[in-house]
Amino acid sequence: MRLTKRTNLALRVLMYCAVHDDRLVTKAEIAAICNTSENHLAQVIHHLAQLGFLHTQRGRRGGMTLGRPAEGIRVGAVFRQFEGALPVAECFDQTTNTCPLVAGCRLRRAIARAAEAFYAALDDVTLDALVCGNVALAEIMTPPDCSGAMDVADRAPAPETEIETAPAPDTAALPRI
């Protein structure tokens, strides 16, 4: 499974806002740090704001902040919003499917369960767990001309147990193909 650029940017925007939760951040800052175009970023920011993940403020002194606390943003929820409508394989798209095996294929069900397990594992990860105490990330995401940024040392480290991987699925329970 490969994530789209929009999903990748969505998580970068949220992480950047979480690292700089003491102030409004700008699209230009994020574009520079994430090495992407402001136009592409604007679409992602707009979608994140529509979903309530971001709060945006227009105008000369505008910018954005998280729309809810970082500990309340689940990575799986963000991924579902950006990736959920995309078919994992051709047979998942009713309009463009040309696979002759659909009627008898068990692989489709196995792929659907695997995709849901992927999202479920990400549901256990919060945005806060990705950024809190992550000094290396904060250093990368601090623009050199940003003197008003919060000192990374002021953030309490997240317990290591917050980011755990889900146990591997029981492959014996999957139907044989």
PDB file of C-alpha atoms in Angstrom:
ATOM      1  CA  MET A   1       0.000   0.000   0.000  1.00  0.00           C
ATOM      2  CA  ARG A   2       1.345   3.404  -0.929  1.00  0.00           C
ATOM      3  CA  LEU A   3       0.037   6.617   0.615  1.00  0.00           C
ATOM      4  CA  THR A   4      -0.909   9.537  -1.565  1.00  0.00           C
ATOM      5  CA  LYS A   5       1.015  12.790  -1.422  1.00  0.00           C
ATOM      6  CA  ARG A   6      -2.094  14.486   0.025  1.00  0.00           C
ATOM      7  CA  THR A   7      -2.171  12.114   3.005  1.00  0.00           C
ATOM      8  CA  ASN A   8       1.550  12.561   3.578  1.00  0.00           C
ATOM      9  CA  LEU A   9       1.158  16.354   3.484  1.00  0.00           C
ATOM     10  CA  ALA A  10      -1.868  16.226   5.770  1.00  0.00           C
ATOM     11  CA  LEU A  11       0.162  14.499   8.477  1.00  0.00           C
ATOM     12  CA  ARG A  12       3.086  16.882   7.982  1.00  0.00           C
ATOM     13  CA  VAL A  13       0.769  19.892   8.363  1.00  0.00           C
ATOM     14  CA  LEU A  14      -0.756  18.461  11.528  1.00  0.00           C
ATOM     15  CA  MET A  15       2.645  17.591  12.984  1.00  0.00           C
ATOM     16  CA  TYR A  16       3.955  21.062  12.192  1.00  0.00           C
ATOM     17  CA  CYS A  17       0.952  22.680  13.879  1.00  0.00           C
ATOM     18  CA  ALA A  18       1.369  20.395  16.896  1.00  0.00           C
ATOM     19  CA  VAL A  19       5.067  21.252  17.223  1.00  0.00           C
ATOM     20  CA  HIS A  20       4.161  24.963  17.080  1.00  0.00           C
ATOM     21  CA  ASP A  21       0.988  24.771  19.160  1.00  0.00           C
ATOM     22  CA  ASP A  22       1.781  28.069  20.897  1.00  0.00           C
ATOM     23  CA  ARG A  23       1.188  30.222  17.805  1.00  0.00           C
ATOM     24  CA  LEU A  24      -0.456  30.533  14.398  1.00  0.00           C
ATOM     25  CA  VAL A  25       1.632  28.944  11.668  1.00  0.00           C
ATOM     26  CA  THR A  26       1.570  29.904   8.011  1.00  0.00           C
ATOM     27  CA  LYS A  27       1.212  27.942   4.841  1.00  0.00           C
ATOM     28  CA  ALA A  28       4.514  29.431   3.600  1.00  0.00           C
ATOM     29  CA  GLU A  29       6.382  28.096   6.658  1.00  0.00           C
ATOM     30  CA  ILE A  30       5.021  24.605   6.176  1.00  0.00           C
ATOM     31  CA  ALA A  31       5.679  24.641   2.427  1.00  0.00           C
ATOM     32  CA  ALA A  32       9.306  25.617   3.014  1.00  0.00           C
ATOM     33  CA  ILE A  33       9.905  23.002   5.718  1.00  0.00           C
ATOM     34  CA  CYS A  34       8.054  20.230   3.831  1.00  0.00           C
ATOM     35  CA  ASN A  35       9.514  21.125   0.435  1.00  0.00           C
ATOM     36  CA  THR A  36       6.168  21.388  -1.357  1.00  0.00           C
ATOM     37  CA  SER A  37       4.189  23.975  -3.282  1.00  0.00           C
ATOM     38  CA  GLU A  38       1.908  26.359  -1.413  1.00  0.00           C
ATOM     39  CA  ASN A  39      -0.873  25.688  -3.932  1.00  0.00           C
ATOM     40  CA  HIS A  40      -0.897  21.938  -3.284  1.00  0.00           C
ATOM     41  CA  LEU A  41      -0.612  22.587   0.441  1.00  0.00           C
ATOM     42  CA  ALA A  42      -3.568  24.986   0.332  1.00  0.00           C
ATOM     43  CA  GLN A  43      -5.852  22.201  -0.900  1.00  0.00           C
ATOM     44  CA  VAL A  44      -4.740  19.889   1.901  1.00  0.00           C
ATOM     45  CA  ILE A  45      -5.114  22.631   4.532  1.00  0.00           C
ATOM     46  CA  HIS A  46      -8.591  23.459   3.260  1.00  0.00           C
ATOM     47  CA  HIS A  47      -9.642  19.812   3.517  1.00  0.00           C
ATOM     48  CA  LEU A  48      -8.146  19.463   7.018  1.00  0.00           C
ATOM     49  CA  ALA A  49     -10.038  22.593   8.098  1.00  0.00           C
ATOM     50  CA  GLN A  50     -13.305  21.272   6.648  1.00  0.00           C
ATOM     51  CA  LEU A  51     -12.817  18.077   8.642  1.00  0.00           C
ATOM     52  CA  GLY A  52     -12.154  20.023  11.855  1.00  0.00           C
ATOM     53  CA  PHE A  53      -8.529  18.960  12.229  1.00  0.00           C
ATOM     54  CA  LEU A  54      -7.373  22.566  11.691  1.00  0.00           C
ATOM     55  CA  HIS A  55      -8.645  26.006  12.592  1.00  0.00           C
ATOM     56  CA  THR A  56      -7.689  28.629  10.010  1.00  0.00           C
ATOM     57  CA  GLN A  57      -7.632  32.381  10.392  1.00  0.00           C
ATOM     58  CA  ARG A  58      -7.640  34.546   7.282  1.00  0.00           C
ATOM     59  CA  GLY A  59      -5.984  37.884   6.830  1.00  0.00           C
ATOM     60  CA  ARG A  60      -2.643  39.562   7.078  1.00  0.00           C
ATOM     61  CA  ARG A  61      -1.924  38.085  10.502  1.00  0.00           C
ATOM     62  CA  GLY A  62      -3.685  34.841   9.680  1.00  0.00           C
ATOM     63  CA  GLY A  63      -2.502  31.305   9.881  1.00  0.00           C
ATOM     64  CA  MET A  64      -3.623  28.018  11.324  1.00  0.00           C
ATOM     65  CA  THR A  65      -3.639  25.992  14.497  1.00  0.00           C
ATOM     66  CA  LEU A  66      -4.888  22.552  15.382  1.00  0.00           C
ATOM     67  CA  GLY A  67      -8.666  22.373  15.425  1.00  0.00           C
ATOM     68  CA  ARG A  68      -8.602  20.017  18.402  1.00  0.00           C
ATOM     69  CA  PRO A  69      -5.990  18.877  20.913  1.00  0.00           C
ATOM     70  CA  ALA A  70      -3.167  16.773  19.472  1.00  0.00           C
ATOM     71  CA  GLU A  71      -4.000  13.923  21.837  1.00  0.00           C
ATOM     72  CA  GLY A  72      -7.486  13.834  20.284  1.00  0.00           C
ATOM     73  CA  ILE A  73      -6.293  13.453  16.691  1.00  0.00           C
ATOM     74  CA  ARG A  74      -5.908   9.828  15.654  1.00  0.00           C
ATOM     75  CA  VAL A  75      -3.623   9.148  12.712  1.00  0.00           C
ATOM     76  CA  GLY A  76      -5.999   6.437  11.484  1.00  0.00           C
ATOM     77  CA  ALA A  77      -8.857   8.942  11.267  1.00  0.00           C
ATOM     78  CA  VAL A  78      -6.756  11.307   9.166  1.00  0.00           C
ATOM     79  CA  PHE A  79      -5.638   8.480   6.873  1.00  0.00           C
ATOM     80  CA  ARG A  80      -9.227   7.259   6.419  1.00  0.00           C
ATOM     81  CA  GLN A  81     -10.375  10.740   5.430  1.00  0.00           C
ATOM     82  CA  PHE A  82      -7.641  11.128   2.824  1.00  0.00           C
ATOM     83  CA  GLU A  83      -7.184   7.532   1.648  1.00  0.00           C
ATOM     84  CA  GLY A  84     -10.497   5.849   2.459  1.00  0.00           C
ATOM     85  CA  ALA A  85     -12.260   6.680  -0.803  1.00  0.00           C
ATOM     86  CA  LEU A  86      -9.387   5.411  -2.942  1.00  0.00           C
ATOM     87  CA  PRO A  87      -9.702   1.815  -4.142  1.00  0.00           C
ATOM     88  CA  VAL A  88      -6.888  -0.416  -2.895  1.00  0.00           C
ATOM     89  CA  ALA A  89      -7.040  -2.489  -6.077  1.00  0.00           C
ATOM     90  CA  GLU A  90      -8.902  -2.349  -9.370  1.00  0.00           C
ATOM     91  CA  CYS A  91     -11.611  -4.740  -8.193  1.00  0.00           C
ATOM     92  CA  PHE A  92     -12.641  -2.316  -5.416  1.00  0.00           C
ATOM     93  CA  ASP A  93     -13.781   0.298  -7.949  1.00  0.00           C
ATOM     94  CA  GLN A  94     -17.216  -0.629  -9.327  1.00  0.00           C
ATOM     95  CA  THR A  95     -16.975   1.778 -12.268  1.00  0.00           C
ATOM     96  CA  THR A  96     -13.537   0.864 -13.645  1.00  0.00           C
ATOM     97  CA  ASN A  97     -13.233  -2.786 -12.615  1.00  0.00           C
ATOM     98  CA  THR A  98     -12.350  -5.088 -15.503  1.00  0.00           C
ATOM     99  CA  CYS A  99     -11.115  -8.038 -13.449  1.00  0.00           C
ATOM    100  CA  PRO A 100     -12.810 -11.259 -14.613  1.00  0.00           C
ATOM    101  CA  LEU A 101     -12.131 -12.995 -11.270  1.00  0.00           C
ATOM    102  CA  VAL A 102     -14.286 -10.778  -9.023  1.00  0.00           C
ATOM    103  CA  ALA A 103     -17.185 -13.224  -8.655  1.00  0.00           C
ATOM    104  CA  GLY A 104     -14.981 -15.965  -7.208  1.00  0.00           C
ATOM    105  CA  CYS A 105     -11.972 -14.116  -5.841  1.00  0.00           C
ATOM    106  CA  ARG A 106     -11.151 -14.458  -2.146  1.00  0.00           C
ATOM    107  CA  LEU A 107      -8.137 -12.174  -2.415  1.00  0.00           C
ATOM    108  CA  ARG A 108     -10.437  -9.139  -2.483  1.00  0.00           C
ATOM    109  CA  ARG A 109     -11.806  -9.966   0.992  1.00  0.00           C
ATOM    110  CA  ALA A 110      -8.303 -10.592   2.323  1.00  0.00           C
ATOM    111  CA  ILE A 111      -7.103  -7.244   0.953  1.00  0.00           C
ATOM    112  CA  ALA A 112     -10.100  -5.464   2.489  1.00  0.00           C
ATOM    113  CA  ARG A 113      -9.314  -6.991   5.901  1.00  0.00           C
ATOM    114  CA  ALA A 114      -5.629  -6.084   5.549  1.00  0.00           C
ATOM    115  CA  ALA A 115      -6.496  -2.468   4.703  1.00  0.00           C
ATOM    116  CA  GLU A 116      -8.781  -2.246   7.732  1.00  0.00           C
ATOM    117  CA  ALA A 117      -6.037  -3.734   9.942  1.00  0.00           C
ATOM    118  CA  PHE A 118      -3.686  -1.047   8.601  1.00  0.00           C
ATOM    119  CA  TYR A 119      -6.121   1.723   9.608  1.00  0.00           C
ATOM    120  CA  ALA A 120      -6.874   0.053  12.942  1.00  0.00           C
ATOM    121  CA  ALA A 121      -3.158   0.014  13.814  1.00  0.00           C
ATOM    122  CA  LEU A 122      -2.994   3.745  13.036  1.00  0.00           C
ATOM    123  CA  ASP A 123      -6.063   4.380  15.198  1.00  0.00           C
ATOM    124  CA  ASP A 124      -3.875   3.590  18.208  1.00  0.00           C
ATOM    125  CA  VAL A 125      -1.467   6.429  17.324  1.00  0.00           C
ATOM    126  CA  THR A 126      -2.264  10.009  18.262  1.00  0.00           C
ATOM    127  CA  LEU A 127      -0.716  13.129  16.795  1.00  0.00           C
ATOM    128  CA  ASP A 128       0.543  13.959  20.280  1.00  0.00           C
ATOM    129  CA  ALA A 129       2.424  10.648  20.439  1.00  0.00           C
ATOM    130  CA  LEU A 130       4.214  11.543  17.198  1.00  0.00           C
ATOM    131  CA  VAL A 131       5.402  14.994  18.284  1.00  0.00           C
ATOM    132  CA  CYS A 132       5.517  15.247  22.066  1.00  0.00           C
ATOM    133  CA  GLY A 133       9.094  14.915  23.266  1.00  0.00           C
ATOM    134  CA  ASN A 134      10.334  14.387  19.709  1.00  0.00           C
ATOM    135  CA  VAL A 135      13.240  16.827  19.822  1.00  0.00           C
ATOM    136  CA  ALA A 136      14.627  15.760  16.435  1.00  0.00           C
ATOM    137  CA  LEU A 137      11.292  16.440  14.720  1.00  0.00           C
ATOM    138  CA  ALA A 138      10.899  19.798  16.466  1.00  0.00           C
ATOM    139  CA  GLU A 139      14.377  20.851  15.329  1.00  0.00           C
ATOM    140  CA  ILE A 140      13.597  19.889  11.735  1.00  0.00           C
ATOM    141  CA  MET A 141      10.278  21.714  11.879  1.00  0.00           C
ATOM    142  CA  THR A 142      11.591  24.950  13.358  1.00  0.00           C
ATOM    143  CA  PRO A 143      12.285  27.591  10.719  1.00  0.00           C
ATOM    144  CA  PRO A 144      15.639  29.340  11.268  1.00  0.00           C
ATOM    145  CA  ASP A 145      13.957  32.768  11.440  1.00  0.00           C
ATOM    146  CA  CYS A 146      11.295  31.709  13.941  1.00  0.00           C
ATOM    147  CA  SER A 147      12.403  33.273  17.218  1.00  0.00           C
ATOM    148  CA  GLY A 148       8.933  33.041  18.788  1.00  0.00           C
ATOM    149  CA  ALA A 149       8.783  29.255  18.630  1.00  0.00           C
ATOM    150  CA  MET A 150       8.364  27.344  21.843  1.00  0.00           C
ATOM    151  CA  ASP A 151      11.475  25.770  23.282  1.00  0.00           C
ATOM    152  CA  VAL A 152      11.374  22.063  22.552  1.00  0.00           C
ATOM    153  CA  ALA A 153      12.673  21.306  26.048  1.00  0.00           C
ATOM    154  CA  ASP A 154       9.438  22.756  27.490  1.00  0.00           C
ATOM    155  CA  ARG A 155       7.366  19.933  26.011  1.00  0.00           C
ATOM    156  CA  ALA A 156       6.880  16.908  28.212  1.00  0.00           C
ATOM    157  CA  PRO A 157       8.054  13.695  26.567  1.00  0.00           C
ATOM    158  CA  ALA A 158       5.413  11.206  25.543  1.00  0.00           C
ATOM    159  CA  PRO A 159       5.570   7.806  27.185  1.00  0.00           C
ATOM    160  CA  GLU A 160       7.213   5.300  24.885  1.00  0.00           C
ATOM    161  CA  THR A 161       4.262   2.941  25.220  1.00  0.00           C
ATOM    162  CA  GLU A 162       1.942   5.296  23.347  1.00  0.00           C
ATOM    163  CA  ILE A 163       3.329   4.299  19.968  1.00  0.00           C
ATOM    164  CA  GLU A 164       3.024   0.576  19.780  1.00  0.00           C
ATOM    165  CA  THR A 165       2.436  -1.495  16.727  1.00  0.00           C
ATOM    166  CA  ALA A 166      -0.614  -3.674  16.601  1.00  0.00           C
ATOM    167  CA  PRO A 167       0.002  -7.404  16.856  1.00  0.00           C
ATOM    168  CA  ALA A 168       0.340  -9.210  13.552  1.00  0.00           C
ATOM    169  CA  PRO A 169      -2.978 -10.581  12.294  1.00  0.00           C
ATOM    170  CA  ASP A 170      -3.584 -14.297  12.646  1.00  0.00           C
ATOM    171  CA  THR A 171      -2.923 -15.493   9.116  1.00  0.00           C
ATOM    172  CA  ALA A 172      -4.407 -18.895   9.919  1.00  0.00           C
ATOM    173  CA  ALA A 173      -7.840 -17.256  10.079  1.00  0.00           C
ATOM    174  CA  LEU A 174      -7.580 -15.958   6.507  1.00  0.00           C
ATOM    175  CA  PRO A 175      -9.238 -18.056   3.796  1.00  0.00           C
ATOM    176  CA  ARG A 176      -6.942 -19.978   1.556  1.00  0.00           C
ATOM    177  CA  ILE A 177      -6.747 -18.701  -1.990  1.00  0.00           C
TER     178      ILE A 177
END
